[in-house]
Amino acid sequence: MLSLITRPALSKYRSLWRSSQAAVRAMSSSGGPSPPYTTLAVSHPAEFVTHVEFHRPEKRNAMNRTFWREMVELFNELAVNPDCRAVVFSGAGEVFTAGIDLMDMANDVLQPGGKDTARKCWQLRKKIVAYQETFSVLERCPKPVVVAVHGACIGGGVDMITACDVRLCTQDAWFQVKEVDIGLAADVGTLQRLPRVIGSRSLVNELALTARKMYADEAKSSGLVSRVFPDKEVMMAGAIAMAEEMAARSPVAVQGTKINLLYSRDHSVAESLDYMREMVELFNELAVNPDCRAVVFSGAGEVFTAGIDLMDMVNVLQPEGEDTARKCWQLRKKIGVYQETFSVLERCPKPVVVAVHGACMGVGVDMITACDVRLCTQDAWFQVKEVDIGLAADVGTLQRLPRVIGSRSLVNELALTARKMYADEAKSSGLVSRVFPDKEVMMAGAIAMAEEMAARSPVAVQGTKINLLYSRDHSVAESLDYMATWNMSMLQTDDLMKSAQAAMEKKSPKMVVFSKL
């Protein structure tokens, strides 16, 4: 059963489904693999869209050595093919994949050549890396890859789909990290990518250590997939329609967006940004103002923001310089200035609560992802609009949104299709933490929340924000070390004793007077 959150998003593609369903029926009768491939069927259901179908239905799409090799060959070719702008990947037959073909791979992996243990280990390492490459080509391919899963997706299938950009599934789909059941640790990508795909580390650990099955509804709620469809035909029509949406937009913008989303996944926000004037000046002042302990940010009028003022920004597209290199450096400087506009929000040690009503488009999303707490009204909607105007979002969305929303698949879908996300989906995905009936009620709630923060020790509140941000961009070990260094001085504050005394006396923090910071 489709969720209520999914239905409004799907309506955008309904007009495309009629033609897409005809293409699906044609694909289902294609007859088998496409030469020179023996495990993959390649077709072109729409302009600039390539459909790749894993075609070993008689073996439940078990992954044999030929499949691993052909995947690398095909996706390296698609990566440079100008007639391909988006890819849909699916499986033929009753299931998506039963995982590794153990009988086919036993001799290859379990009997490595070599005269001694060291040489056998090096040979085995080479083979493992070769298998890893099979799925790494999916994410290294600059064209977005939409994977459509039906039935079982076992073992190596999970390794594979985590390397795709958008994951869809049918209601009867289920997923299983099967490797521990056959005596090994998943070594082809699941343990490296799944923690970045699913928001819950605890859930990832449970799946990988117990090999239990995850069914479609849990896959959707956890962020493994972004949409669930009633059956395979409807899913394939939706997948092709989504790929058409991506392929219809500027390939410069779409491919640039994918590349930057992947870069931001593995790097800190500061590294990803590589490093409006009034916003910078104001928040730099608030950062050191002892009379400010919390900030509420909102928009006047009917909407929060319509995004960039394109007419005002036209000079950005005309950088000065005598040659291309100098023009590029000038443009880079300007982009850095715009990035700084929102980076000051998260660098400001005072917590920032943002309250969104109506439309929040383009750079509005860049901005709110740099805030600490996001609230919205029931009529609010959000749109990563940049691909619609021919560019990759470059002021923070591609770096911060993947860290805000638990589902990497959903982030990729939003950034690559520019579809609108409405309030209920924003709440369920984690973009906002609360939804209010109207702006007046929201503003009252935002101010009450900011008062709660401001009533507490500024040493504790600002220290908490700083350490939350540090932990976002660093490992657990690095963050714990940073926290220990931080608190070796901050624990010496008088605020600790005042707060403890108030707690023992059952007093509200609002009754404690803390010194300015």
Coordinates of C-alpha atoms in Angstrom, one line a residue:
M1 CA 0.0 0.0 0.0
L2 CA 1.4 3.4 -1.0
S3 CA 1.9 5.8 1.9
L4 CA 0.0 9.1 2.1
I5 CA 3.4 10.9 2.0
T6 CA 4.3 9.2 -1.3
R7 CA 1.1 9.9 -3.2
P8 CA 1.5 13.7 -3.7
A9 CA 5.0 13.2 -5.0
L10 CA 3.9 10.5 -7.4
S11 CA 1.2 12.7 -8.9
K12 CA 3.9 14.8 -10.6
Y13 CA 4.9 11.8 -12.7
R14 CA 1.4 10.5 -13.5
S15 CA 1.4 12.2 -17.0
L16 CA 4.6 10.5 -17.9
W17 CA 3.5 7.0 -16.7
R18 CA 1.2 6.3 -19.6
S19 CA 4.0 6.4 -22.1
S20 CA 6.4 4.8 -19.6
Q21 CA 4.1 1.8 -19.1
A22 CA 4.1 1.1 -22.8
A23 CA 7.9 1.1 -22.7
V24 CA 7.8 -1.3 -19.7
R25 CA 5.6 -3.7 -21.6
A26 CA 8.0 -3.6 -24.5
M27 CA 11.0 -4.2 -22.3
S28 CA 9.3 -7.2 -20.6
S29 CA 9.1 -8.9 -23.9
S30 CA 12.6 -8.0 -25.1
G31 CA 13.6 -11.7 -25.0
G32 CA 16.9 -11.7 -23.2
P33 CA 20.4 -10.2 -22.8
S34 CA 21.8 -7.7 -25.4
P35 CA 24.9 -8.7 -27.2
P36 CA 27.8 -8.6 -26.5
Y37 CA 26.4 -9.0 -22.9
T38 CA 25.1 -12.4 -21.7
T39 CA 23.8 -11.3 -18.3
L40 CA 22.5 -7.8 -19.0
A41 CA 19.7 -6.6 -21.3
V42 CA 20.1 -3.0 -22.5
S43 CA 17.2 -0.9 -23.9
H44 CA 16.3 2.7 -24.4
P45 CA 12.7 3.3 -23.2
A46 CA 12.9 7.0 -23.5
E47 CA 15.1 9.7 -25.0
F48 CA 18.5 9.8 -23.2
V49 CA 17.3 7.1 -20.7
T50 CA 19.0 3.7 -20.7
H51 CA 17.4 0.7 -19.0
V52 CA 19.7 -2.1 -17.8
E53 CA 18.1 -5.3 -16.8
F54 CA 20.0 -8.1 -14.9
H55 CA 18.9 -11.1 -16.9
R56 CA 19.5 -14.5 -15.4
P57 CA 15.9 -15.3 -14.3
E58 CA 16.5 -19.0 -14.5
K59 CA 19.2 -18.5 -11.8
R60 CA 17.1 -16.0 -9.8
N61 CA 19.6 -13.4 -11.0
A62 CA 22.4 -14.8 -9.0
M63 CA 25.6 -12.9 -9.6
N64 CA 28.2 -14.9 -11.5
R65 CA 31.7 -14.0 -12.7
T66 CA 30.4 -12.9 -16.1
F67 CA 27.9 -10.5 -14.5
W68 CA 30.7 -8.9 -12.4
R69 CA 32.8 -8.3 -15.5
E70 CA 30.0 -7.1 -17.8
M71 CA 28.8 -4.5 -15.2
V72 CA 32.2 -2.8 -15.3
E73 CA 32.3 -2.8 -19.1
L74 CA 28.8 -1.5 -19.5
F75 CA 28.8 1.3 -16.9
N76 CA 32.2 2.5 -18.1
E77 CA 30.7 2.8 -21.5
L78 CA 27.5 4.6 -20.3
A79 CA 29.7 7.0 -18.3
V80 CA 31.0 8.6 -21.5
N81 CA 28.0 8.0 -23.8
P82 CA 26.4 11.4 -24.6
D83 CA 23.2 9.7 -25.5
C84 CA 22.7 8.4 -22.0
R85 CA 21.8 10.9 -19.3
A86 CA 20.1 8.7 -16.8
V87 CA 20.0 4.9 -16.1
V88 CA 17.3 2.6 -14.7
F89 CA 18.5 -0.7 -13.3
S90 CA 16.2 -3.7 -12.6
G91 CA 16.1 -7.4 -12.5
A92 CA 14.3 -9.9 -14.7
G93 CA 12.0 -12.7 -13.4
E94 CA 10.5 -13.3 -10.0
V95 CA 13.2 -11.6 -7.9
F96 CA 15.7 -8.7 -8.2
T97 CA 18.6 -10.9 -7.2
A98 CA 19.4 -13.9 -5.0
G99 CA 22.9 -12.5 -4.4
I100 CA 26.2 -14.1 -5.2
D101 CA 26.2 -17.3 -7.3
L102 CA 28.2 -19.4 -4.8
M103 CA 28.7 -22.4 -7.0
D104 CA 30.2 -20.2 -9.8
M105 CA 32.4 -18.2 -7.5
A106 CA 33.6 -21.0 -5.2
N107 CA 36.7 -21.9 -7.2
D108 CA 37.5 -18.3 -8.0
V109 CA 37.5 -17.0 -4.4
L110 CA 38.0 -20.0 -2.2
Q111 CA 41.0 -21.4 -4.0
P112 CA 43.4 -18.4 -4.7
G113 CA 46.7 -19.1 -6.4
G114 CA 50.0 -18.6 -4.6
K115 CA 52.9 -20.6 -3.1
D116 CA 52.4 -19.4 0.4
T117 CA 49.9 -17.6 2.7
A118 CA 51.2 -14.1 1.9
R119 CA 50.9 -14.6 -1.9
K120 CA 47.5 -16.2 -1.6
C121 CA 46.3 -13.2 0.5
W122 CA 47.6 -10.8 -2.2
Q123 CA 45.8 -12.8 -4.9
L124 CA 42.6 -12.9 -2.9
R125 CA 42.8 -9.1 -2.2
K126 CA 43.1 -8.4 -5.9
K127 CA 39.9 -10.5 -6.5
I128 CA 38.0 -8.8 -3.8
V129 CA 38.9 -5.3 -5.2
A130 CA 37.8 -6.5 -8.7
Y131 CA 34.4 -7.4 -7.2
Q132 CA 34.2 -4.1 -5.4
E133 CA 34.8 -2.3 -8.7
T134 CA 31.7 -3.9 -10.1
F135 CA 29.5 -1.7 -8.0
S136 CA 31.8 1.3 -7.5
V137 CA 31.4 2.0 -11.3
L138 CA 27.7 2.6 -10.5
E139 CA 28.5 5.6 -8.3
R140 CA 31.5 6.7 -10.3
C141 CA 29.3 6.9 -13.4
P142 CA 28.3 10.6 -13.6
K143 CA 24.8 9.7 -14.9
P144 CA 22.2 9.2 -12.1
V145 CA 21.3 5.5 -11.6
V146 CA 17.7 4.7 -10.4
V147 CA 17.5 1.1 -9.2
A148 CA 14.1 -0.7 -9.1
V149 CA 13.8 -3.6 -6.7
H150 CA 11.1 -6.3 -6.7
G151 CA 11.0 -9.5 -4.6
A152 CA 14.2 -10.6 -2.9
C153 CA 17.4 -8.5 -2.8
I154 CA 19.9 -10.6 -1.0
G155 CA 23.6 -10.3 -0.2
G156 CA 25.5 -8.8 -3.1
G157 CA 22.2 -7.2 -4.2
V158 CA 22.3 -4.9 -1.1
D159 CA 26.0 -4.1 -1.9
M160 CA 24.8 -3.1 -5.4
I161 CA 21.8 -0.9 -4.6
T162 CA 23.6 1.1 -2.0
A163 CA 25.9 2.3 -4.8
C164 CA 22.9 3.6 -6.8
D165 CA 21.6 7.1 -6.5
V166 CA 17.8 6.5 -6.1
R167 CA 16.3 3.3 -4.8
L168 CA 12.7 2.3 -5.4
C169 CA 10.9 -1.0 -4.6
T170 CA 7.7 -2.9 -4.8
Q171 CA 5.5 -3.8 -1.8
D172 CA 6.7 -7.4 -1.9
A173 CA 10.4 -6.5 -1.9
W174 CA 12.7 -7.6 0.9
F175 CA 16.3 -7.0 1.6
Q176 CA 18.9 -9.1 3.5
V177 CA 22.6 -8.6 4.3
K178 CA 23.1 -12.3 4.1
E179 CA 26.9 -12.6 4.3
V180 CA 27.2 -13.5 8.0
D181 CA 25.0 -16.5 7.3
I182 CA 27.6 -17.9 4.9
G183 CA 30.6 -17.2 7.2
L184 CA 32.0 -13.9 5.9
A185 CA 31.8 -10.2 6.4
A186 CA 30.2 -8.3 3.5
D187 CA 33.2 -7.1 1.5
V188 CA 31.8 -5.5 -1.7
G189 CA 30.3 -2.3 -0.3
T190 CA 27.4 -2.8 2.1
L191 CA 29.4 -2.2 5.3
Q192 CA 30.9 1.0 3.8
R193 CA 27.8 2.4 2.1
L194 CA 24.8 1.3 4.0
P195 CA 25.6 3.3 7.2
R196 CA 25.6 6.4 4.9
V197 CA 22.3 5.4 3.3
I198 CA 20.3 4.6 6.4
G199 CA 20.1 7.2 9.2
S200 CA 20.2 4.6 12.0
R201 CA 23.6 3.1 12.8
S202 CA 21.9 0.8 15.2
L203 CA 19.7 -0.6 12.5
V204 CA 22.6 -1.1 10.1
N205 CA 24.5 -3.0 12.8
E206 CA 21.4 -5.2 13.5
L207 CA 20.9 -6.0 9.8
A208 CA 24.6 -6.8 9.1
L209 CA 25.1 -8.9 12.3
T210 CA 21.9 -10.9 12.3
A211 CA 21.1 -11.3 8.6
R212 CA 17.4 -10.7 9.3
K213 CA 15.1 -9.6 6.4
M214 CA 14.0 -6.0 6.0
Y215 CA 10.6 -5.6 4.2
A216 CA 9.4 -2.8 2.1
D217 CA 7.7 -0.6 4.7
E218 CA 10.8 -0.7 7.0
A219 CA 13.0 0.0 4.0
K220 CA 11.0 3.1 3.2
S221 CA 10.8 4.4 6.8
S222 CA 14.6 3.8 7.4
G223 CA 15.6 5.6 4.1
L224 CA 16.9 2.6 2.2
V225 CA 14.3 3.3 -0.5
S226 CA 12.6 6.6 -1.2
R227 CA 9.3 5.1 -2.7
V228 CA 7.3 1.9 -2.5
F229 CA 5.0 0.8 -5.4
P230 CA 2.2 -1.8 -5.4
D231 CA 3.8 -3.9 -8.2
K232 CA 6.6 -4.2 -10.6
E233 CA 4.9 -2.7 -13.6
V234 CA 3.8 0.4 -11.8
M235 CA 7.3 0.7 -10.3
M236 CA 9.0 0.4 -13.6
A237 CA 6.8 3.1 -15.1
G238 CA 7.6 5.3 -12.1
A239 CA 11.3 4.6 -12.4
I240 CA 11.4 5.5 -16.1
A241 CA 9.3 8.6 -15.6
M242 CA 11.7 9.7 -12.9
A243 CA 14.7 9.0 -15.1
E244 CA 13.0 11.1 -17.9
E245 CA 12.7 14.0 -15.5
M246 CA 16.4 13.8 -14.8
A247 CA 17.3 13.3 -18.5
A248 CA 15.2 16.3 -19.5
R249 CA 17.3 18.7 -17.4
S250 CA 20.8 20.1 -18.1
P251 CA 23.3 17.3 -18.1
V252 CA 25.9 19.7 -16.8
A253 CA 23.6 20.5 -13.8
V254 CA 22.5 16.9 -13.2
Q255 CA 25.9 15.3 -13.4
G256 CA 27.5 18.1 -11.4
T257 CA 24.8 17.5 -8.7
K258 CA 25.6 13.8 -8.5
I259 CA 29.3 14.3 -8.3
N260 CA 29.0 16.9 -5.5
L261 CA 26.5 14.8 -3.6
L262 CA 28.9 11.9 -3.6
Y263 CA 31.9 14.2 -2.6
S264 CA 29.9 15.7 0.3
R265 CA 29.1 12.1 1.6
D266 CA 32.7 11.4 2.2
H267 CA 34.0 14.8 3.3
S268 CA 33.2 17.4 5.9
V269 CA 30.9 20.3 5.0
A270 CA 34.0 22.6 5.2
E271 CA 35.9 20.4 2.8
S272 CA 32.8 20.0 0.5
L273 CA 32.3 23.8 0.3
D274 CA 36.1 24.2 -0.1
Y275 CA 35.9 26.6 2.3
M276 CA 24.6 39.0 0.9
R277 CA 26.8 40.7 2.9
E278 CA 24.1 41.6 5.4
M279 CA 23.6 38.1 6.6
V280 CA 27.3 37.7 7.2
E281 CA 27.6 41.0 9.0
L282 CA 24.5 40.3 11.2
F283 CA 25.4 36.7 12.3
N284 CA 29.0 37.6 12.9
E285 CA 27.7 40.3 15.2
L286 CA 25.2 37.9 16.9
A287 CA 28.0 35.3 17.4
V288 CA 29.8 37.6 19.9
N289 CA 26.8 39.5 21.3
P290 CA 26.4 38.3 25.0
D291 CA 22.8 39.5 25.0
C292 CA 21.9 37.0 22.3
R293 CA 21.6 33.3 23.4
A294 CA 19.3 32.0 20.7
V295 CA 18.0 33.1 17.2
V296 CA 14.7 32.7 15.4
F297 CA 14.8 33.2 11.6
S298 CA 11.7 33.6 9.5
G299 CA 10.4 35.2 6.3
A300 CA 7.9 38.1 5.8
G301 CA 4.9 37.9 3.5
E302 CA 3.3 35.0 1.8
V303 CA 6.3 32.7 1.4
F304 CA 9.6 32.0 3.2
T305 CA 11.7 32.6 0.1
A306 CA 11.5 32.2 -3.7
G307 CA 15.2 31.5 -3.8
I308 CA 17.9 33.4 -5.8
D309 CA 16.9 36.8 -7.3
L310 CA 18.1 35.8 -10.8
M311 CA 17.9 39.3 -12.2
D312 CA 20.0 40.7 -9.4
M313 CA 22.5 37.9 -9.7
V314 CA 23.1 38.2 -13.5
N315 CA 26.6 39.7 -12.9
V316 CA 27.7 36.3 -11.4
L317 CA 27.4 34.9 -14.9
Q318 CA 29.7 37.5 -16.3
P319 CA 32.9 37.2 -14.3
E320 CA 35.8 39.6 -15.2
G321 CA 39.1 38.3 -16.5
E322 CA 41.3 38.3 -19.5
D323 CA 41.1 34.6 -20.1
T324 CA 39.2 31.5 -18.9
A325 CA 41.5 30.8 -16.0
R326 CA 41.1 34.3 -14.6
K327 CA 37.4 34.3 -15.1
C328 CA 37.2 30.9 -13.3
W329 CA 39.1 32.3 -10.3
Q330 CA 36.8 35.3 -10.1
L331 CA 33.7 33.1 -10.3
R332 CA 35.2 30.9 -7.6
K333 CA 35.6 33.9 -5.3
K334 CA 32.0 34.9 -5.9
I335 CA 30.7 31.4 -5.1
G336 CA 32.8 31.4 -1.9
V337 CA 31.1 34.7 -0.8
Y338 CA 27.6 33.2 -1.3
Q339 CA 28.6 30.1 0.5
E340 CA 29.8 32.2 3.4
T341 CA 26.3 33.7 3.7
F342 CA 24.9 30.5 5.1
S343 CA 28.1 29.1 6.7
V344 CA 27.9 31.9 9.2
L345 CA 24.6 30.5 10.5
E346 CA 26.2 27.2 11.6
R347 CA 29.4 28.8 12.7
C348 CA 27.5 31.2 15.0
P349 CA 27.7 29.4 18.4
K350 CA 24.1 30.5 19.2
P351 CA 21.4 28.0 18.2
V352 CA 19.4 29.1 15.2
V353 CA 15.7 28.0 14.9
V354 CA 14.3 28.6 11.4
A355 CA 10.6 28.9 10.8
V356 CA 9.4 28.2 7.3
H357 CA 6.0 29.0 5.8
G358 CA 4.8 28.6 2.2
A359 CA 7.5 28.2 -0.5
C360 CA 11.2 27.5 0.4
M361 CA 13.0 27.2 -2.9
G362 CA 16.6 26.9 -4.2
V363 CA 18.9 28.7 -1.9
G364 CA 16.2 28.7 0.8
V365 CA 17.0 25.0 1.2
D366 CA 20.7 25.9 1.2
M367 CA 20.0 28.3 4.1
I368 CA 17.7 26.2 6.3
T369 CA 20.1 23.2 6.2
A370 CA 22.7 25.4 7.9
C371 CA 20.3 26.1 10.8
D372 CA 20.1 24.0 13.9
V373 CA 16.3 23.4 14.2
R374 CA 13.8 23.6 11.4
L375 CA 10.1 24.1 11.8
C376 CA 7.4 24.7 9.2
T377 CA 3.7 25.3 8.6
Q378 CA 1.3 22.7 7.0
D379 CA 1.3 24.7 3.8
A380 CA 5.1 24.8 3.5
W381 CA 7.0 23.1 0.6
F382 CA 10.6 22.7 -0.2
Q383 CA 12.3 22.5 -3.6
V384 CA 16.0 22.0 -4.6
K385 CA 15.4 24.0 -7.7
E386 CA 18.9 24.5 -9.1
V387 CA 18.9 21.7 -11.8
D388 CA 15.8 23.4 -13.3
I389 CA 17.9 26.5 -14.1
G390 CA 20.9 24.5 -15.4
L391 CA 23.3 24.4 -12.4
A392 CA 24.3 22.2 -9.5
A393 CA 23.4 23.7 -6.1
D394 CA 26.6 25.3 -4.9
V395 CA 25.8 27.2 -1.7
G396 CA 25.4 24.3 0.7
T397 CA 22.5 22.0 -0.1
L398 CA 24.5 19.2 -1.7
Q399 CA 26.9 19.3 1.3
R400 CA 24.4 19.6 4.2
L401 CA 21.1 18.0 3.1
P402 CA 22.6 14.5 3.0
R403 CA 23.5 15.0 6.7
V404 CA 20.1 16.4 7.6
I405 CA 17.9 13.7 5.9
G406 CA 18.4 10.1 6.8
S407 CA 17.6 8.8 3.3
R408 CA 20.4 9.3 0.7
S409 CA 18.0 8.0 -2.0
L410 CA 15.5 10.7 -1.1
V411 CA 18.2 13.4 -1.2
N412 CA 19.4 12.3 -4.6
E413 CA 15.9 12.2 -5.9
L414 CA 15.1 15.7 -4.7
A415 CA 18.3 17.2 -6.0
L416 CA 18.2 15.5 -9.4
T417 CA 14.5 16.0 -10.2
A418 CA 13.7 19.3 -8.5
R419 CA 10.4 17.9 -7.3
K420 CA 8.6 19.6 -4.4
M421 CA 8.6 18.1 -0.9
Y422 CA 5.6 19.1 1.2
A423 CA 5.3 19.5 4.9
D424 CA 4.3 15.9 5.9
E425 CA 7.1 14.4 3.9
A426 CA 9.6 17.0 5.3
K427 CA 8.6 15.9 8.8
S428 CA 8.8 12.2 8.2
S429 CA 12.2 12.5 6.4
G430 CA 13.7 14.6 9.2
L431 CA 14.1 17.9 7.2
V432 CA 11.9 19.6 9.9
S433 CA 11.2 18.4 13.4
R434 CA 7.7 20.0 13.8
V435 CA 4.8 21.0 11.6
F436 CA 2.4 23.7 12.7
P437 CA -1.1 24.5 11.4
D438 CA -0.3 28.1 10.4
K439 CA 2.4 30.8 10.7
E440 CA 1.1 32.5 13.8
V441 CA 1.1 29.2 15.8
M442 CA 4.5 28.3 14.4
M443 CA 6.1 31.6 15.3
A444 CA 4.8 31.3 18.9
G445 CA 6.3 27.8 19.0
A446 CA 9.6 28.9 17.6
I447 CA 10.0 31.7 20.1
A448 CA 9.0 29.4 23.0
M449 CA 11.6 26.9 21.9
A450 CA 14.3 29.7 21.6
E451 CA 13.3 30.8 25.1
E452 CA 13.9 27.3 26.4
M453 CA 17.4 27.4 24.9
A454 CA 18.1 30.9 26.1
A455 CA 17.1 30.0 29.7
R456 CA 19.8 27.4 30.0
S457 CA 23.5 27.9 30.6
P458 CA 25.1 29.6 27.5
V459 CA 28.3 27.6 28.2
A460 CA 26.3 24.4 27.9
V461 CA 24.1 25.4 25.0
Q462 CA 26.8 26.9 22.8
G463 CA 29.2 24.0 23.7
T464 CA 26.5 21.5 22.7
K465 CA 26.0 23.2 19.3
I466 CA 29.7 23.3 18.6
N467 CA 30.3 19.7 19.5
L468 CA 27.2 18.5 17.5
L469 CA 28.7 20.2 14.4
Y470 CA 32.1 18.8 15.0
S471 CA 30.8 15.3 15.3
R472 CA 28.9 15.6 12.1
D473 CA 32.1 16.0 10.1
H474 CA 34.5 13.8 12.1
S475 CA 34.7 10.2 13.3
V476 CA 33.3 9.1 16.7
A477 CA 36.9 8.7 18.1
E478 CA 37.9 12.2 16.9
S479 CA 34.7 13.7 18.3
L480 CA 35.1 12.0 21.7
D481 CA 38.6 13.3 21.9
Y482 CA 37.5 16.8 20.9
M483 CA 34.7 16.6 23.5
A484 CA 37.1 15.6 26.3
T485 CA 39.4 18.5 25.4
W486 CA 36.5 20.9 25.3
N487 CA 35.0 19.9 28.7
M488 CA 38.3 19.7 30.5
S489 CA 37.9 23.5 30.7
M490 CA 34.1 24.0 30.3
L491 CA 33.3 21.7 33.3
Q492 CA 34.9 24.3 35.5
T493 CA 32.0 26.8 34.9
D494 CA 29.9 28.0 37.8
D495 CA 26.9 27.2 35.6
L496 CA 27.3 23.5 36.4
M497 CA 26.8 24.0 40.1
K498 CA 23.9 26.5 39.6
S499 CA 22.1 24.0 37.3
A500 CA 22.7 21.1 39.6
Q501 CA 21.4 23.1 42.6
A502 CA 18.3 24.1 40.7
A503 CA 17.7 20.5 39.7
M504 CA 18.0 19.3 43.3
E505 CA 15.6 22.0 44.4
K506 CA 13.2 21.1 41.5
K507 CA 13.4 24.6 40.1
S508 CA 13.0 25.4 36.4
P509 CA 16.2 26.4 34.5
K510 CA 14.4 29.7 33.8
M511 CA 14.7 30.5 37.5
V512 CA 18.5 30.4 37.4
V513 CA 20.5 33.5 36.6
F514 CA 23.5 32.7 34.4
S515 CA 26.3 35.1 33.6
K516 CA 26.5 36.5 30.1
L517 CA 28.9 34.8 27.7

